[in-house]
mmCIF file of C-alpha atoms in Angstrom:
data_model
loop_
_atom_site.group_PDB
_atom_site.id
_atom_site.type_symbol
_atom_site.label_atom_id
_atom_site.label_comp_id
_atom_site.label_asym_id
_atom_site.label_seq_id
_atom_site.Cartn_x
_atom_site.Cartn_y
_atom_site.Cartn_z
ATOM 1 C CA MET W 1384 13.485 5.836 20.904
ATOM 2 C CA ASN W 1385 15.496 7.578 18.197
ATOM 3 C CA ILE W 1386 14.403 5.920 14.815
ATOM 4 C CA LEU W 1387 16.082 6.119 11.655
ATOM 5 C CA TYR W 1388 13.750 4.900 8.740
ATOM 6 C CA VAL W 1389 15.282 4.228 5.530
ATOM 7 C CA ALA W 1390 13.017 4.508 2.308
ATOM 8 C CA CYS W 1391 15.365 5.534 -0.267
ATOM 9 C CA GLY W 1392 13.137 4.722 -3.192
ATOM 10 C CA ILE W 1393 9.955 6.376 -1.787
ATOM 11 C CA PRO W 1394 9.207 10.197 -2.549
ATOM 12 C CA LEU W 1395 8.154 11.726 0.678
ATOM 13 C CA PRO W 1396 5.597 13.465 0.550
ATOM 14 C CA GLY W 1397 4.103 11.972 -2.891
ATOM 15 C CA THR W 1398 1.027 10.442 -4.075
ATOM 16 C CA LEU W 1399 2.264 6.732 -4.248
ATOM 17 C CA GLY W 1400 1.022 4.157 -2.183
ATOM 18 C CA GLY W 1401 4.372 3.672 -0.745
ATOM 19 C CA SER W 1402 4.530 7.453 0.187
ATOM 20 C CA THR W 1403 1.260 6.952 2.129
ATOM 21 C CA HIS W 1404 2.928 3.982 3.863
ATOM 22 C CA ALA W 1405 6.272 5.581 4.802
ATOM 23 C CA ARG W 1406 4.146 8.964 5.778
ATOM 24 C CA GLU W 1407 1.925 7.123 8.045
ATOM 25 C CA VAL W 1408 4.481 4.985 9.699
ATOM 26 C CA ALA W 1409 6.503 7.935 10.473
ATOM 27 C CA ARG W 1410 3.567 9.796 11.813
ATOM 28 C CA GLY W 1411 2.341 7.013 13.813
ATOM 29 C CA LEU W 1412 5.693 6.336 15.557
ATOM 30 C CA ALA W 1413 6.353 10.051 16.233
ATOM 31 C CA GLU W 1414 2.658 10.352 17.889
ATOM 32 C CA ARG W 1415 3.825 7.516 20.271
ATOM 33 C CA GLY W 1416 6.520 9.810 21.404
ATOM 34 C CA HIS W 1417 9.620 8.669 19.282
ATOM 35 C CA VAL W 1418 11.778 10.995 17.171
ATOM 36 C CA VAL W 1419 11.602 9.754 13.720
ATOM 37 C CA HIS W 1420 14.245 10.351 10.852
ATOM 38 C CA VAL W 1421 13.255 9.378 7.482
ATOM 39 C CA VAL W 1422 15.604 8.900 4.659
ATOM 40 C CA ALA W 1423 13.610 9.215 1.326
ATOM 41 C CA ALA W 1424 13.779 10.009 -2.197
ATOM 42 C CA PRO W 1425 12.848 13.897 -3.325
ATOM 43 C CA ALA W 1426 9.428 14.927 -2.789
ATOM 44 C CA GLN W 1427 6.564 14.982 -5.166
ATOM 45 C CA GLN W 1428 4.925 17.868 -3.373
ATOM 46 C CA SER W 1429 6.383 20.763 -1.216
ATOM 47 C CA LEU W 1430 8.052 19.384 2.048
ATOM 48 C CA ALA W 1431 5.583 21.977 3.796
ATOM 49 C CA SER W 1432 2.729 19.504 3.471
ATOM 50 C CA LEU W 1433 4.635 17.016 5.640
ATOM 51 C CA ALA W 1434 4.927 19.176 8.646
ATOM 52 C CA ILE W 1435 4.737 16.325 11.176
ATOM 53 C CA PRO W 1436 6.195 17.052 14.771
ATOM 54 C CA GLY W 1437 8.921 14.632 15.677
ATOM 55 C CA VAL W 1438 9.610 13.772 11.999
ATOM 56 C CA THR W 1439 12.581 14.960 10.106
ATOM 57 C CA VAL W 1440 12.914 13.971 6.394
ATOM 58 C CA HIS W 1441 16.375 13.704 4.769
ATOM 59 C CA THR W 1442 16.551 13.553 0.986
ATOM 60 C CA LEU W 1443 18.569 11.193 -0.924
ATOM 61 C CA ALA W 1444 18.449 11.679 -4.588
ATOM 62 C CA VAL W 1445 19.643 8.354 -5.831
ATOM 63 C CA PRO W 1446 17.858 5.974 -8.312
ATOM 64 C CA LYS W 1447 16.705 2.767 -7.227
ATOM 65 C CA LEU W 1448 19.054 0.719 -9.314
ATOM 66 C CA LEU W 1449 21.883 2.573 -8.055
ATOM 67 C CA SER W 1450 20.817 2.493 -4.363
ATOM 68 C CA PHE W 1451 24.407 1.584 -3.098
ATOM 69 C CA LEU W 1452 25.501 4.958 -4.167
ATOM 70 C CA GLY W 1453 23.765 6.261 -1.113
ATOM 71 C CA ASP W 1454 25.389 4.252 1.441
ATOM 72 C CA ARG W 1455 28.162 6.565 2.364
ATOM 73 C CA GLN W 1456 25.397 9.249 3.011
ATOM 74 C CA ILE W 1457 23.173 7.079 4.984
ATOM 75 C CA ASP W 1458 26.154 6.069 7.115
ATOM 76 C CA ARG W 1459 27.028 9.852 7.869
ATOM 77 C CA TRP W 1460 23.503 10.330 8.809
ATOM 78 C CA CYS W 1461 23.414 7.267 10.967
ATOM 79 C CA GLY W 1462 26.627 8.367 12.687
ATOM 80 C CA ARG W 1463 25.145 11.914 13.256
ATOM 81 C CA ILE W 1464 21.668 10.742 14.509
ATOM 82 C CA ALA W 1465 22.754 7.859 16.808
ATOM 83 C CA PRO W 1466 19.474 6.050 16.345
ATOM 84 C CA ASP W 1467 18.541 3.382 18.788
ATOM 85 C CA VAL W 1468 16.911 1.399 15.955
ATOM 86 C CA VAL W 1469 16.991 1.436 12.158
ATOM 87 C CA MET W 1470 14.405 0.367 9.722
ATOM 88 C CA GLU W 1471 14.865 -0.036 6.277
ATOM 89 C CA ARG W 1472 12.412 -0.736 3.376
ATOM 90 C CA TYR W 1473 13.588 -3.513 1.175
ATOM 91 C CA TYR W 1474 14.839 -3.073 -2.447
ATOM 92 C CA ASN W 1475 16.979 -5.072 -4.615
ATOM 93 C CA PHE W 1476 19.839 -2.985 -4.642
ATOM 94 C CA ALA W 1477 19.328 -1.254 -1.125
ATOM 95 C CA GLY W 1478 20.649 -2.041 2.284
ATOM 96 C CA GLY W 1479 22.527 0.999 3.376
ATOM 97 C CA GLY W 1480 20.905 1.419 6.317
ATOM 98 C CA LEU W 1481 21.112 -2.105 7.523
ATOM 99 C CA ARG W 1482 24.917 -2.056 6.703
ATOM 100 C CA ALA W 1483 25.506 1.134 8.520
ATOM 101 C CA ALA W 1484 23.540 -0.093 11.670
ATOM 102 C CA ALA W 1485 25.350 -3.237 11.565
ATOM 103 C CA ARG W 1486 28.694 -1.565 11.675
ATOM 104 C CA ARG W 1487 27.737 0.292 14.701
ATOM 105 C CA GLY W 1488 25.685 -2.687 16.714
ATOM 106 C CA ILE W 1489 22.296 -1.063 16.301
ATOM 107 C CA PRO W 1490 19.215 -3.188 16.054
ATOM 108 C CA THR W 1491 17.440 -3.272 12.737
ATOM 109 C CA VAL W 1492 14.177 -4.143 10.982
ATOM 110 C CA LEU W 1493 13.666 -4.817 7.602
ATOM 111 C CA GLU W 1494 10.488 -3.879 6.045
ATOM 112 C CA VAL W 1495 9.341 -6.175 2.964
ATOM 113 C CA ASN W 1496 6.352 -5.227 0.921
ATOM 114 C CA ALA W 1497 6.965 -7.518 -2.120
ATOM 115 C CA ALA W 1498 8.618 -10.915 -3.146
ATOM 116 C CA ILE W 1499 12.132 -10.572 -2.413
ATOM 117 C CA ILE W 1500 12.712 -13.500 -4.878
ATOM 118 C CA ASP W 1501 11.023 -13.107 -8.040
ATOM 119 C CA PRO W 1502 9.372 -16.139 -9.651
ATOM 120 C CA PRO W 1503 11.007 -17.391 -12.736
ATOM 121 C CA ALA W 1504 8.343 -15.822 -15.018
ATOM 122 C CA VAL W 1505 9.687 -12.554 -14.156
ATOM 123 C CA LEU W 1506 12.262 -11.139 -16.361
ATOM 124 C CA LYS W 1507 14.469 -9.850 -13.680
ATOM 125 C CA ARG W 1508 14.543 -13.473 -12.168
ATOM 126 C CA ARG W 1509 15.552 -14.730 -15.574
ATOM 127 C CA ILE W 1510 18.270 -12.191 -15.894
ATOM 128 C CA ASP W 1511 19.641 -12.611 -12.446
ATOM 129 C CA ASP W 1512 19.523 -16.651 -13.065
ATOM 130 C CA LEU W 1513 21.815 -16.089 -16.141
ATOM 131 C CA LEU W 1514 24.310 -13.992 -14.150
ATOM 132 C CA GLY W 1515 24.467 -16.718 -11.432
ATOM 133 C CA GLY W 1516 21.977 -15.267 -8.760
ATOM 134 C CA PRO W 1517 23.579 -12.192 -7.502
ATOM 135 C CA LEU W 1518 20.332 -10.339 -6.700
ATOM 136 C CA ARG W 1519 19.084 -13.379 -4.788
ATOM 137 C CA ARG W 1520 22.263 -13.479 -2.738
ATOM 138 C CA ALA W 1521 22.245 -9.822 -2.045
ATOM 139 C CA ALA W 1522 18.737 -10.283 -1.099
ATOM 140 C CA VAL W 1523 19.164 -12.847 1.397
ATOM 141 C CA ALA W 1524 22.260 -10.880 2.882
ATOM 142 C CA GLN W 1525 19.755 -8.079 3.495
ATOM 143 C CA CYS W 1526 17.254 -10.136 5.200
ATOM 144 C CA ARG W 1527 20.230 -11.776 7.401
ATOM 145 C CA LEU W 1528 21.394 -8.449 8.500
ATOM 146 C CA ALA W 1529 17.712 -7.664 9.956
ATOM 147 C CA GLY W 1530 16.806 -8.497 13.724
ATOM 148 C CA ARG W 1531 13.196 -8.601 12.502
ATOM 149 C CA ILE W 1532 11.425 -8.689 9.093
ATOM 150 C CA VAL W 1533 7.871 -7.069 8.943
ATOM 151 C CA THR W 1534 5.760 -7.945 5.828
ATOM 152 C CA PRO W 1535 1.977 -8.210 4.924
ATOM 153 C CA LEU W 1536 2.928 -12.104 4.094
ATOM 154 C CA ALA W 1537 5.829 -14.304 5.462
ATOM 155 C CA SER W 1538 6.159 -16.065 1.969
ATOM 156 C CA THR W 1539 7.519 -12.882 0.654
ATOM 157 C CA VAL W 1540 10.963 -13.786 2.403
ATOM 158 C CA PRO W 1541 13.030 -16.604 1.160
ATOM 159 C CA ASP W 1542 13.108 -19.793 2.816
ATOM 160 C CA ALA W 1543 16.723 -19.618 3.864
ATOM 161 C CA ILE W 1544 15.538 -16.931 6.518
ATOM 162 C CA ALA W 1545 14.155 -18.306 9.891
ATOM 163 C CA ARG W 1546 10.664 -17.811 10.120
ATOM 164 C CA GLU W 1547 10.646 -16.722 13.753
ATOM 165 C CA ARG W 1548 12.163 -13.699 12.717
ATOM 166 C CA ILE W 1549 9.507 -12.802 10.608
ATOM 167 C CA VAL W 1550 6.333 -10.736 11.655
ATOM 168 C CA GLU W 1551 3.258 -10.484 9.491
ATOM 169 C CA LEU W 1552 1.987 -7.027 9.934
ATOM 170 C CA PRO W 1553 -0.747 -5.625 7.196
ATOM 171 C CA TRP W 1554 -0.909 -2.038 6.304
ATOM 172 C CA GLY W 1555 -3.675 0.226 7.399
ATOM 173 C CA ALA W 1556 -5.835 3.388 7.059
ATOM 174 C CA ALA W 1557 -5.727 6.955 8.750
ATOM 175 C CA VAL W 1558 -9.059 6.018 10.436
ATOM 176 C CA GLU W 1559 -9.010 9.902 11.907
ATOM 177 C CA ARG W 1560 -8.242 11.218 8.386
ATOM 178 C CA PHE W 1561 -10.588 8.997 6.433
ATOM 179 C CA THR W 1562 -14.011 9.354 7.671
ATOM 180 C CA PRO W 1563 -17.433 8.880 6.320
ATOM 181 C CA ALA W 1564 -19.584 11.538 4.863
ATOM 182 C CA GLY W 1565 -22.293 11.408 7.609
ATOM 183 C CA ASP W 1566 -25.856 11.173 7.358
ATOM 184 C CA GLU W 1567 -26.493 12.988 4.095
ATOM 185 C CA PRO W 1568 -30.033 12.363 2.642
ATOM 186 C CA ALA W 1569 -29.919 10.173 -0.418
ATOM 187 C CA ARG W 1570 -26.584 10.639 -1.906
ATOM 188 C CA PRO W 1571 -26.316 10.067 -5.601
ATOM 189 C CA ALA W 1572 -24.789 6.568 -6.216
ATOM 190 C CA HIS W 1573 -21.376 6.746 -6.932
ATOM 191 C CA VAL W 1574 -18.447 4.135 -7.631
ATOM 192 C CA VAL W 1575 -14.849 5.135 -6.897
ATOM 193 C CA PHE W 1576 -11.542 3.453 -7.939
ATOM 194 C CA LEU W 1577 -8.397 4.674 -6.170
ATOM 195 C CA GLY W 1578 -4.878 3.307 -7.285
ATOM 196 C CA SER W 1579 -2.390 2.693 -9.899
ATOM 197 C CA PHE W 1580 -2.994 2.429 -13.537
ATOM 198 C CA ARG W 1581 -1.221 -1.111 -13.832
ATOM 199 C CA GLY W 1582 -3.009 -3.963 -15.279
ATOM 200 C CA TRP W 1583 -3.173 -5.743 -12.024
ATOM 201 C CA HIS W 1584 -5.108 -3.113 -10.258
ATOM 202 C CA GLY W 1585 -8.033 -3.687 -12.640
ATOM 203 C CA ALA W 1586 -8.833 0.015 -13.690
ATOM 204 C CA ALA W 1587 -9.861 -1.317 -17.216
ATOM 205 C CA ASP W 1588 -12.089 -3.840 -15.594
ATOM 206 C CA VAL W 1589 -13.808 -0.895 -13.793
ATOM 207 C CA VAL W 1590 -14.637 0.611 -16.723
ATOM 208 C CA ARG W 1591 -15.787 -2.584 -18.545
ATOM 209 C CA ALA W 1592 -18.019 -3.456 -15.734
ATOM 210 C CA CYS W 1593 -19.644 -0.024 -15.397
ATOM 211 C CA GLY W 1594 -19.934 0.130 -18.854
ATOM 212 C CA ARG W 1595 -22.285 -2.850 -18.913
ATOM 213 C CA LEU W 1596 -24.400 -1.241 -15.919
ATOM 214 C CA TYR W 1597 -24.566 2.131 -18.066
ATOM 215 C CA ASP W 1598 -25.619 -0.044 -21.276
ATOM 216 C CA ALA W 1599 -28.354 -1.580 -19.089
ATOM 217 C CA GLY W 1600 -29.669 1.834 -18.253
ATOM 218 C CA MET W 1601 -28.257 2.315 -14.702
ATOM 219 C CA GLN W 1602 -27.835 5.777 -13.447
ATOM 220 C CA PHE W 1603 -24.560 6.379 -11.183
ATOM 221 C CA ALA W 1604 -21.145 8.137 -11.427
ATOM 222 C CA CYS W 1605 -17.829 6.670 -11.555
ATOM 223 C CA THR W 1606 -14.639 8.360 -10.546
ATOM 224 C CA LEU W 1607 -11.152 6.871 -11.248
ATOM 225 C CA ILE W 1608 -8.285 8.334 -8.994
ATOM 226 C CA GLY W 1609 -4.683 7.634 -9.739
ATOM 227 C CA ASP W 1610 -2.141 7.397 -12.630
ATOM 228 C CA GLY W 1611 0.040 4.941 -14.378
ATOM 229 C CA PRO W 1612 1.251 3.282 -17.615
ATOM 230 C CA GLU W 1613 -2.180 2.173 -18.587
ATOM 231 C CA ARG W 1614 -4.182 5.526 -17.746
ATOM 232 C CA ALA W 1615 -4.276 6.561 -21.546
ATOM 233 C CA ALA W 1616 -5.555 3.044 -22.462
ATOM 234 C CA VAL W 1617 -8.189 2.793 -19.838
ATOM 235 C CA ALA W 1618 -9.338 6.519 -20.580
ATOM 236 C CA ALA W 1619 -9.597 5.584 -24.370
ATOM 237 C CA LEU W 1620 -11.916 2.498 -23.231
ATOM 238 C CA ALA W 1621 -14.130 4.929 -21.080
ATOM 239 C CA ALA W 1622 -14.703 7.033 -24.106
ATOM 240 C CA ARG W 1623 -17.188 4.457 -25.517
ATOM 241 C CA TRP W 1624 -19.443 5.969 -22.705
ATOM 242 C CA PRO W 1625 -18.988 9.703 -23.060
ATOM 243 C CA GLY W 1626 -19.333 11.970 -20.042
ATOM 244 C CA ARG W 1627 -19.675 8.965 -17.558
ATOM 245 C CA PHE W 1628 -16.290 8.526 -16.106
ATOM 246 C CA ARG W 1629 -14.318 11.296 -14.306
ATOM 247 C CA PHE W 1630 -10.563 10.596 -14.309
ATOM 248 C CA CYS W 1631 -8.731 12.740 -11.588
ATOM 249 C CA GLY W 1632 -5.330 11.713 -12.127
ATOM 250 C CA ALA W 1633 -2.441 11.427 -9.188
ATOM 251 C CA VAL W 1634 -3.757 13.732 -6.346
ATOM 252 C CA PRO W 1635 -1.957 14.629 -3.098
ATOM 253 C CA TYR W 1636 -2.722 12.373 -0.085
ATOM 254 C CA GLU W 1637 -4.745 15.386 1.716
ATOM 255 C CA ARG W 1638 -7.157 15.356 -1.254
ATOM 256 C CA VAL W 1639 -8.051 11.720 -1.244
ATOM 257 C CA PRO W 1640 -10.343 11.553 1.959
ATOM 258 C CA ALA W 1641 -12.701 14.155 0.567
ATOM 259 C CA LEU W 1642 -12.949 12.282 -2.912
ATOM 260 C CA LEU W 1643 -13.761 9.165 -1.341
ATOM 261 C CA ALA W 1644 -16.300 10.883 0.989
ATOM 262 C CA GLY W 1645 -18.322 11.815 -2.097
ATOM 263 C CA ALA W 1646 -18.590 8.224 -3.055
ATOM 264 C CA THR W 1647 -20.854 5.295 -2.049
ATOM 265 C CA ILE W 1648 -19.128 2.102 -3.315
ATOM 266 C CA GLY W 1649 -15.269 1.575 -3.395
ATOM 267 C CA VAL W 1650 -13.920 -1.009 -5.918
ATOM 268 C CA ALA W 1651 -10.699 -2.862 -5.822
ATOM 269 C CA PRO W 1652 -10.588 -5.445 -8.738
ATOM 270 C CA PHE W 1653 -7.218 -6.993 -8.237
ATOM 271 C CA ASP W 1654 -6.194 -9.472 -10.810
ATOM 272 C CA THR W 1655 -3.100 -11.577 -9.948
ATOM 273 C CA THR W 1656 -2.892 -13.162 -13.390
ATOM 274 C CA ARG W 1657 -1.404 -9.941 -14.453
ATOM 275 C CA HIS W 1658 1.369 -9.766 -11.868
ATOM 276 C CA PRO W 1659 3.499 -13.196 -11.871
ATOM 277 C CA ALA W 1660 5.149 -12.492 -8.407
ATOM 278 C CA LEU W 1661 1.572 -12.079 -6.943
ATOM 279 C CA ARG W 1662 0.602 -15.237 -8.604
ATOM 280 C CA ALA W 1663 3.451 -17.344 -7.295
ATOM 281 C CA ALA W 1664 3.909 -15.903 -3.537
ATOM 282 C CA GLY W 1665 0.412 -15.087 -2.903
ATOM 283 C CA PHE W 1666 -1.372 -11.724 -2.538
ATOM 284 C CA PHE W 1667 1.419 -9.983 -0.526
ATOM 285 C CA TRP W 1668 0.461 -6.593 -1.553
ATOM 286 C CA SER W 1669 -1.197 -4.933 1.555
ATOM 287 C CA PRO W 1670 -4.391 -3.317 -0.028
ATOM 288 C CA LEU W 1671 -3.996 0.222 0.985
ATOM 289 C CA LYS W 1672 -7.243 1.395 -1.131
ATOM 290 C CA VAL W 1673 -9.246 -1.328 0.546
ATOM 291 C CA TYR W 1674 -8.399 -0.050 4.101
ATOM 292 C CA GLU W 1675 -9.078 3.563 3.053
ATOM 293 C CA TYR W 1676 -12.534 2.638 1.290
ATOM 294 C CA MET W 1677 -13.242 1.011 4.743
ATOM 295 C CA ALA W 1678 -12.376 3.891 6.806
ATOM 296 C CA ALA W 1679 -14.563 6.262 4.650
ATOM 297 C CA GLY W 1680 -17.564 4.094 5.502
ATOM 298 C CA LEU W 1681 -17.935 2.703 2.010
ATOM 299 C CA PRO W 1682 -18.942 -1.011 1.090
ATOM 300 C CA VAL W 1683 -15.967 -2.545 -0.821
ATOM 301 C CA VAL W 1684 -16.092 -4.687 -3.898
ATOM 302 C CA THR W 1685 -13.024 -6.676 -4.471
ATOM 303 C CA THR W 1686 -11.696 -9.879 -5.625
ATOM 304 C CA ASP W 1687 -12.542 -13.206 -4.027
ATOM 305 C CA LEU W 1688 -8.870 -13.917 -3.023
ATOM 306 C CA PRO W 1689 -7.089 -14.324 0.305
ATOM 307 C CA PRO W 1690 -6.303 -12.237 2.108
ATOM 308 C CA LEU W 1691 -8.731 -9.911 0.564
ATOM 309 C CA ASN W 1692 -11.601 -12.274 1.351
ATOM 310 C CA ARG W 1693 -10.690 -12.213 4.938
ATOM 311 C CA ILE W 1694 -10.430 -8.220 5.159
ATOM 312 C CA ILE W 1695 -13.727 -8.063 3.197
ATOM 313 C CA ARG W 1696 -16.111 -10.844 3.834
ATOM 314 C CA ALA W 1697 -19.080 -11.337 1.370
ATOM 315 C CA GLY W 1698 -22.223 -9.856 2.626
ATOM 316 C CA GLN W 1699 -20.560 -8.353 5.628
ATOM 317 C CA GLU W 1700 -18.490 -5.405 4.597
ATOM 318 C CA GLY W 1701 -19.014 -5.615 0.829
ATOM 319 C CA GLU W 1702 -19.172 -7.870 -2.228
ATOM 320 C CA LEU W 1703 -16.598 -10.372 -3.633
ATOM 321 C CA PHE W 1704 -16.220 -11.621 -7.240
ATOM 322 C CA ALA W 1705 -14.366 -14.106 -9.049
ATOM 323 C CA GLU W 1706 -10.802 -12.876 -10.220
ATOM 324 C CA GLY W 1707 -10.747 -11.446 -13.494
ATOM 325 C CA ASP W 1708 -14.837 -12.080 -14.281
ATOM 326 C CA VAL W 1709 -16.000 -8.605 -15.376
ATOM 327 C CA ALA W 1710 -19.508 -9.799 -15.659
ATOM 328 C CA ALA W 1711 -19.320 -10.999 -11.888
ATOM 329 C CA LEU W 1712 -17.859 -7.381 -10.945
ATOM 330 C CA ALA W 1713 -20.690 -5.777 -12.881
ATOM 331 C CA ARG W 1714 -23.268 -8.111 -10.855
ATOM 332 C CA ALA W 1715 -21.604 -7.336 -7.552
ATOM 333 C CA LEU W 1716 -21.746 -3.550 -8.295
ATOM 334 C CA GLU W 1717 -25.252 -3.701 -9.332
ATOM 335 C CA ARG W 1718 -26.460 -5.453 -6.242
ATOM 336 C CA LEU W 1719 -24.964 -2.584 -3.973
ATOM 337 C CA LEU W 1720 -26.307 0.146 -6.575
ATOM 338 C CA ARG W 1721 -29.904 -1.099 -6.501
ATOM 339 C CA ASP W 1722 -29.889 -1.592 -2.615
ATOM 340 C CA PRO W 1723 -28.431 1.384 -1.296
ATOM 341 C CA SER W 1724 -29.592 0.895 2.283
ATOM 342 C CA ARG W 1725 -27.940 -2.259 2.424
ATOM 343 C CA ALA W 1726 -24.820 -0.740 0.957
ATOM 344 C CA SER W 1727 -24.744 1.990 3.787
ATOM 345 C CA ALA W 1728 -24.985 -0.839 6.214
ATOM 346 C CA LEU W 1729 -22.005 -2.727 4.933
ATOM 347 C CA GLY W 1730 -20.297 0.460 4.644
ATOM 348 C CA ARG W 1731 -20.688 1.113 8.432
ATOM 349 C CA ALA W 1732 -19.686 -2.435 9.189
ATOM 350 C CA ALA W 1733 -16.516 -1.854 7.008
ATOM 351 C CA ARG W 1734 -15.764 1.404 8.870
ATOM 352 C CA GLU W 1735 -16.172 -0.350 12.184
ATOM 353 C CA ARG W 1736 -13.739 -3.502 10.974
ATOM 354 C CA VAL W 1737 -10.951 -1.158 9.782
ATOM 355 C CA VAL W 1738 -11.028 0.946 12.885
ATOM 356 C CA ALA W 1739 -10.696 -2.258 15.055
ATOM 357 C CA HIS W 1740 -8.194 -4.136 13.010
ATOM 358 C CA TYR W 1741 -6.552 -2.216 10.400
ATOM 359 C CA SER W 1742 -5.718 1.333 11.529
ATOM 360 C CA TRP W 1743 -2.248 2.867 11.069
ATOM 361 C CA ALA W 1744 -2.189 3.471 14.644
ATOM 362 C CA ARG W 1745 -2.372 -0.306 15.417
ATOM 363 C CA HIS W 1746 0.245 -0.948 12.944
ATOM 364 C CA CYS W 1747 2.647 1.529 14.530
ATOM 365 C CA ALA W 1748 1.929 0.219 17.968
ATOM 366 C CA GLU W 1749 3.090 -3.397 16.765
ATOM 367 C CA LEU W 1750 6.293 -1.782 15.188
ATOM 368 C CA GLU W 1751 6.844 -0.021 18.501
ATOM 369 C CA ARG W 1752 6.710 -3.238 20.333
ATOM 370 C CA ILE W 1753 9.052 -5.017 17.809
ATOM 371 C CA MET W 1754 11.628 -2.435 18.108
ATOM 372 C CA GLN W 1755 11.512 -1.990 21.899
ATOM 373 C CA GLN W 1756 11.892 -5.723 22.179
ATOM 374 C CA LEU W 1757 14.991 -5.403 19.929
ATOM 375 C CA VAL W 1758 16.470 -2.597 21.760
ATOM 376 C CA THR W 1759 15.888 -4.166 25.090
ATOM 377 C CA HIS W 1760 16.733 -7.778 24.401
ATOM 378 C CA GLY W 1761 18.144 -7.911 20.930
#
């Protein structure tokens, strides 16, 4: 198939989780023999680092809030490329790919990675309500243009949309790229956090929990990879334990596997109390860091919330703790740090589980099935 993948708000290549997602979807579909054209935001890195056979990146420099200004260019690309199917990543103000496809009778897939309708606690929703709901109407209109909607959690999609058009599909990990470090003798204990420095990702809780263990005399390293609005505050908190925490900042995707390979425990302390939409709709955020920890053969410590507690099962691939409970997070880390043999066994089980159920290859095979069904049967 000739596929047009519209992801206007995502820099490609880039260091964001969304950049990894778009990159691996494009790669996975191309590796299955398809020709993939990606419309993306300007790259955060050299396009040379995204040399994937079968993938062409078209850059569209339009702010997310003004995505509609890119419609004419997307329409031109759609006419020139003549795709068999168009897939678009959902944004409030996007939809140019879906509209271009509708004008030409081309089958469409809408990719949804967050709640389409924000809960009342979110400022954007309150403004939309005051204006009479134009964002909600535009969101539902996008959904109605799509032949299928793929999302990690069906509750992200408005009730007005028929459930049979929705396919729940988790993200994954590049299991051939993220691999265990191997049987190195007695690697030093090393906790790693990978992700955005936003409140609901829990980076500050990682520092607080590890700080408790340092105060108790435990010896281990802790690395935090990523960037975001709370990084400076988290670094200031970490300064209470001089020399204990390493901050890498945002790093190119190509460097992440080696950084994870140097660790022995991955931590993902998500806290939905800091994210009203997650609290209202359920944990719709597909946890990329968790899958990549698993692929790297790390036992994972994460929050006891669905679907996290279905991906990581307590005592099988890692440890779970009560949301927001820093003391419980510290105890979970301590159990693994004090029993490295058990931690290694859980890491091996995590690797087996992600290869079997949560690889990007599996994700792309399902996308291919959905697209072929639309192209063949509509």
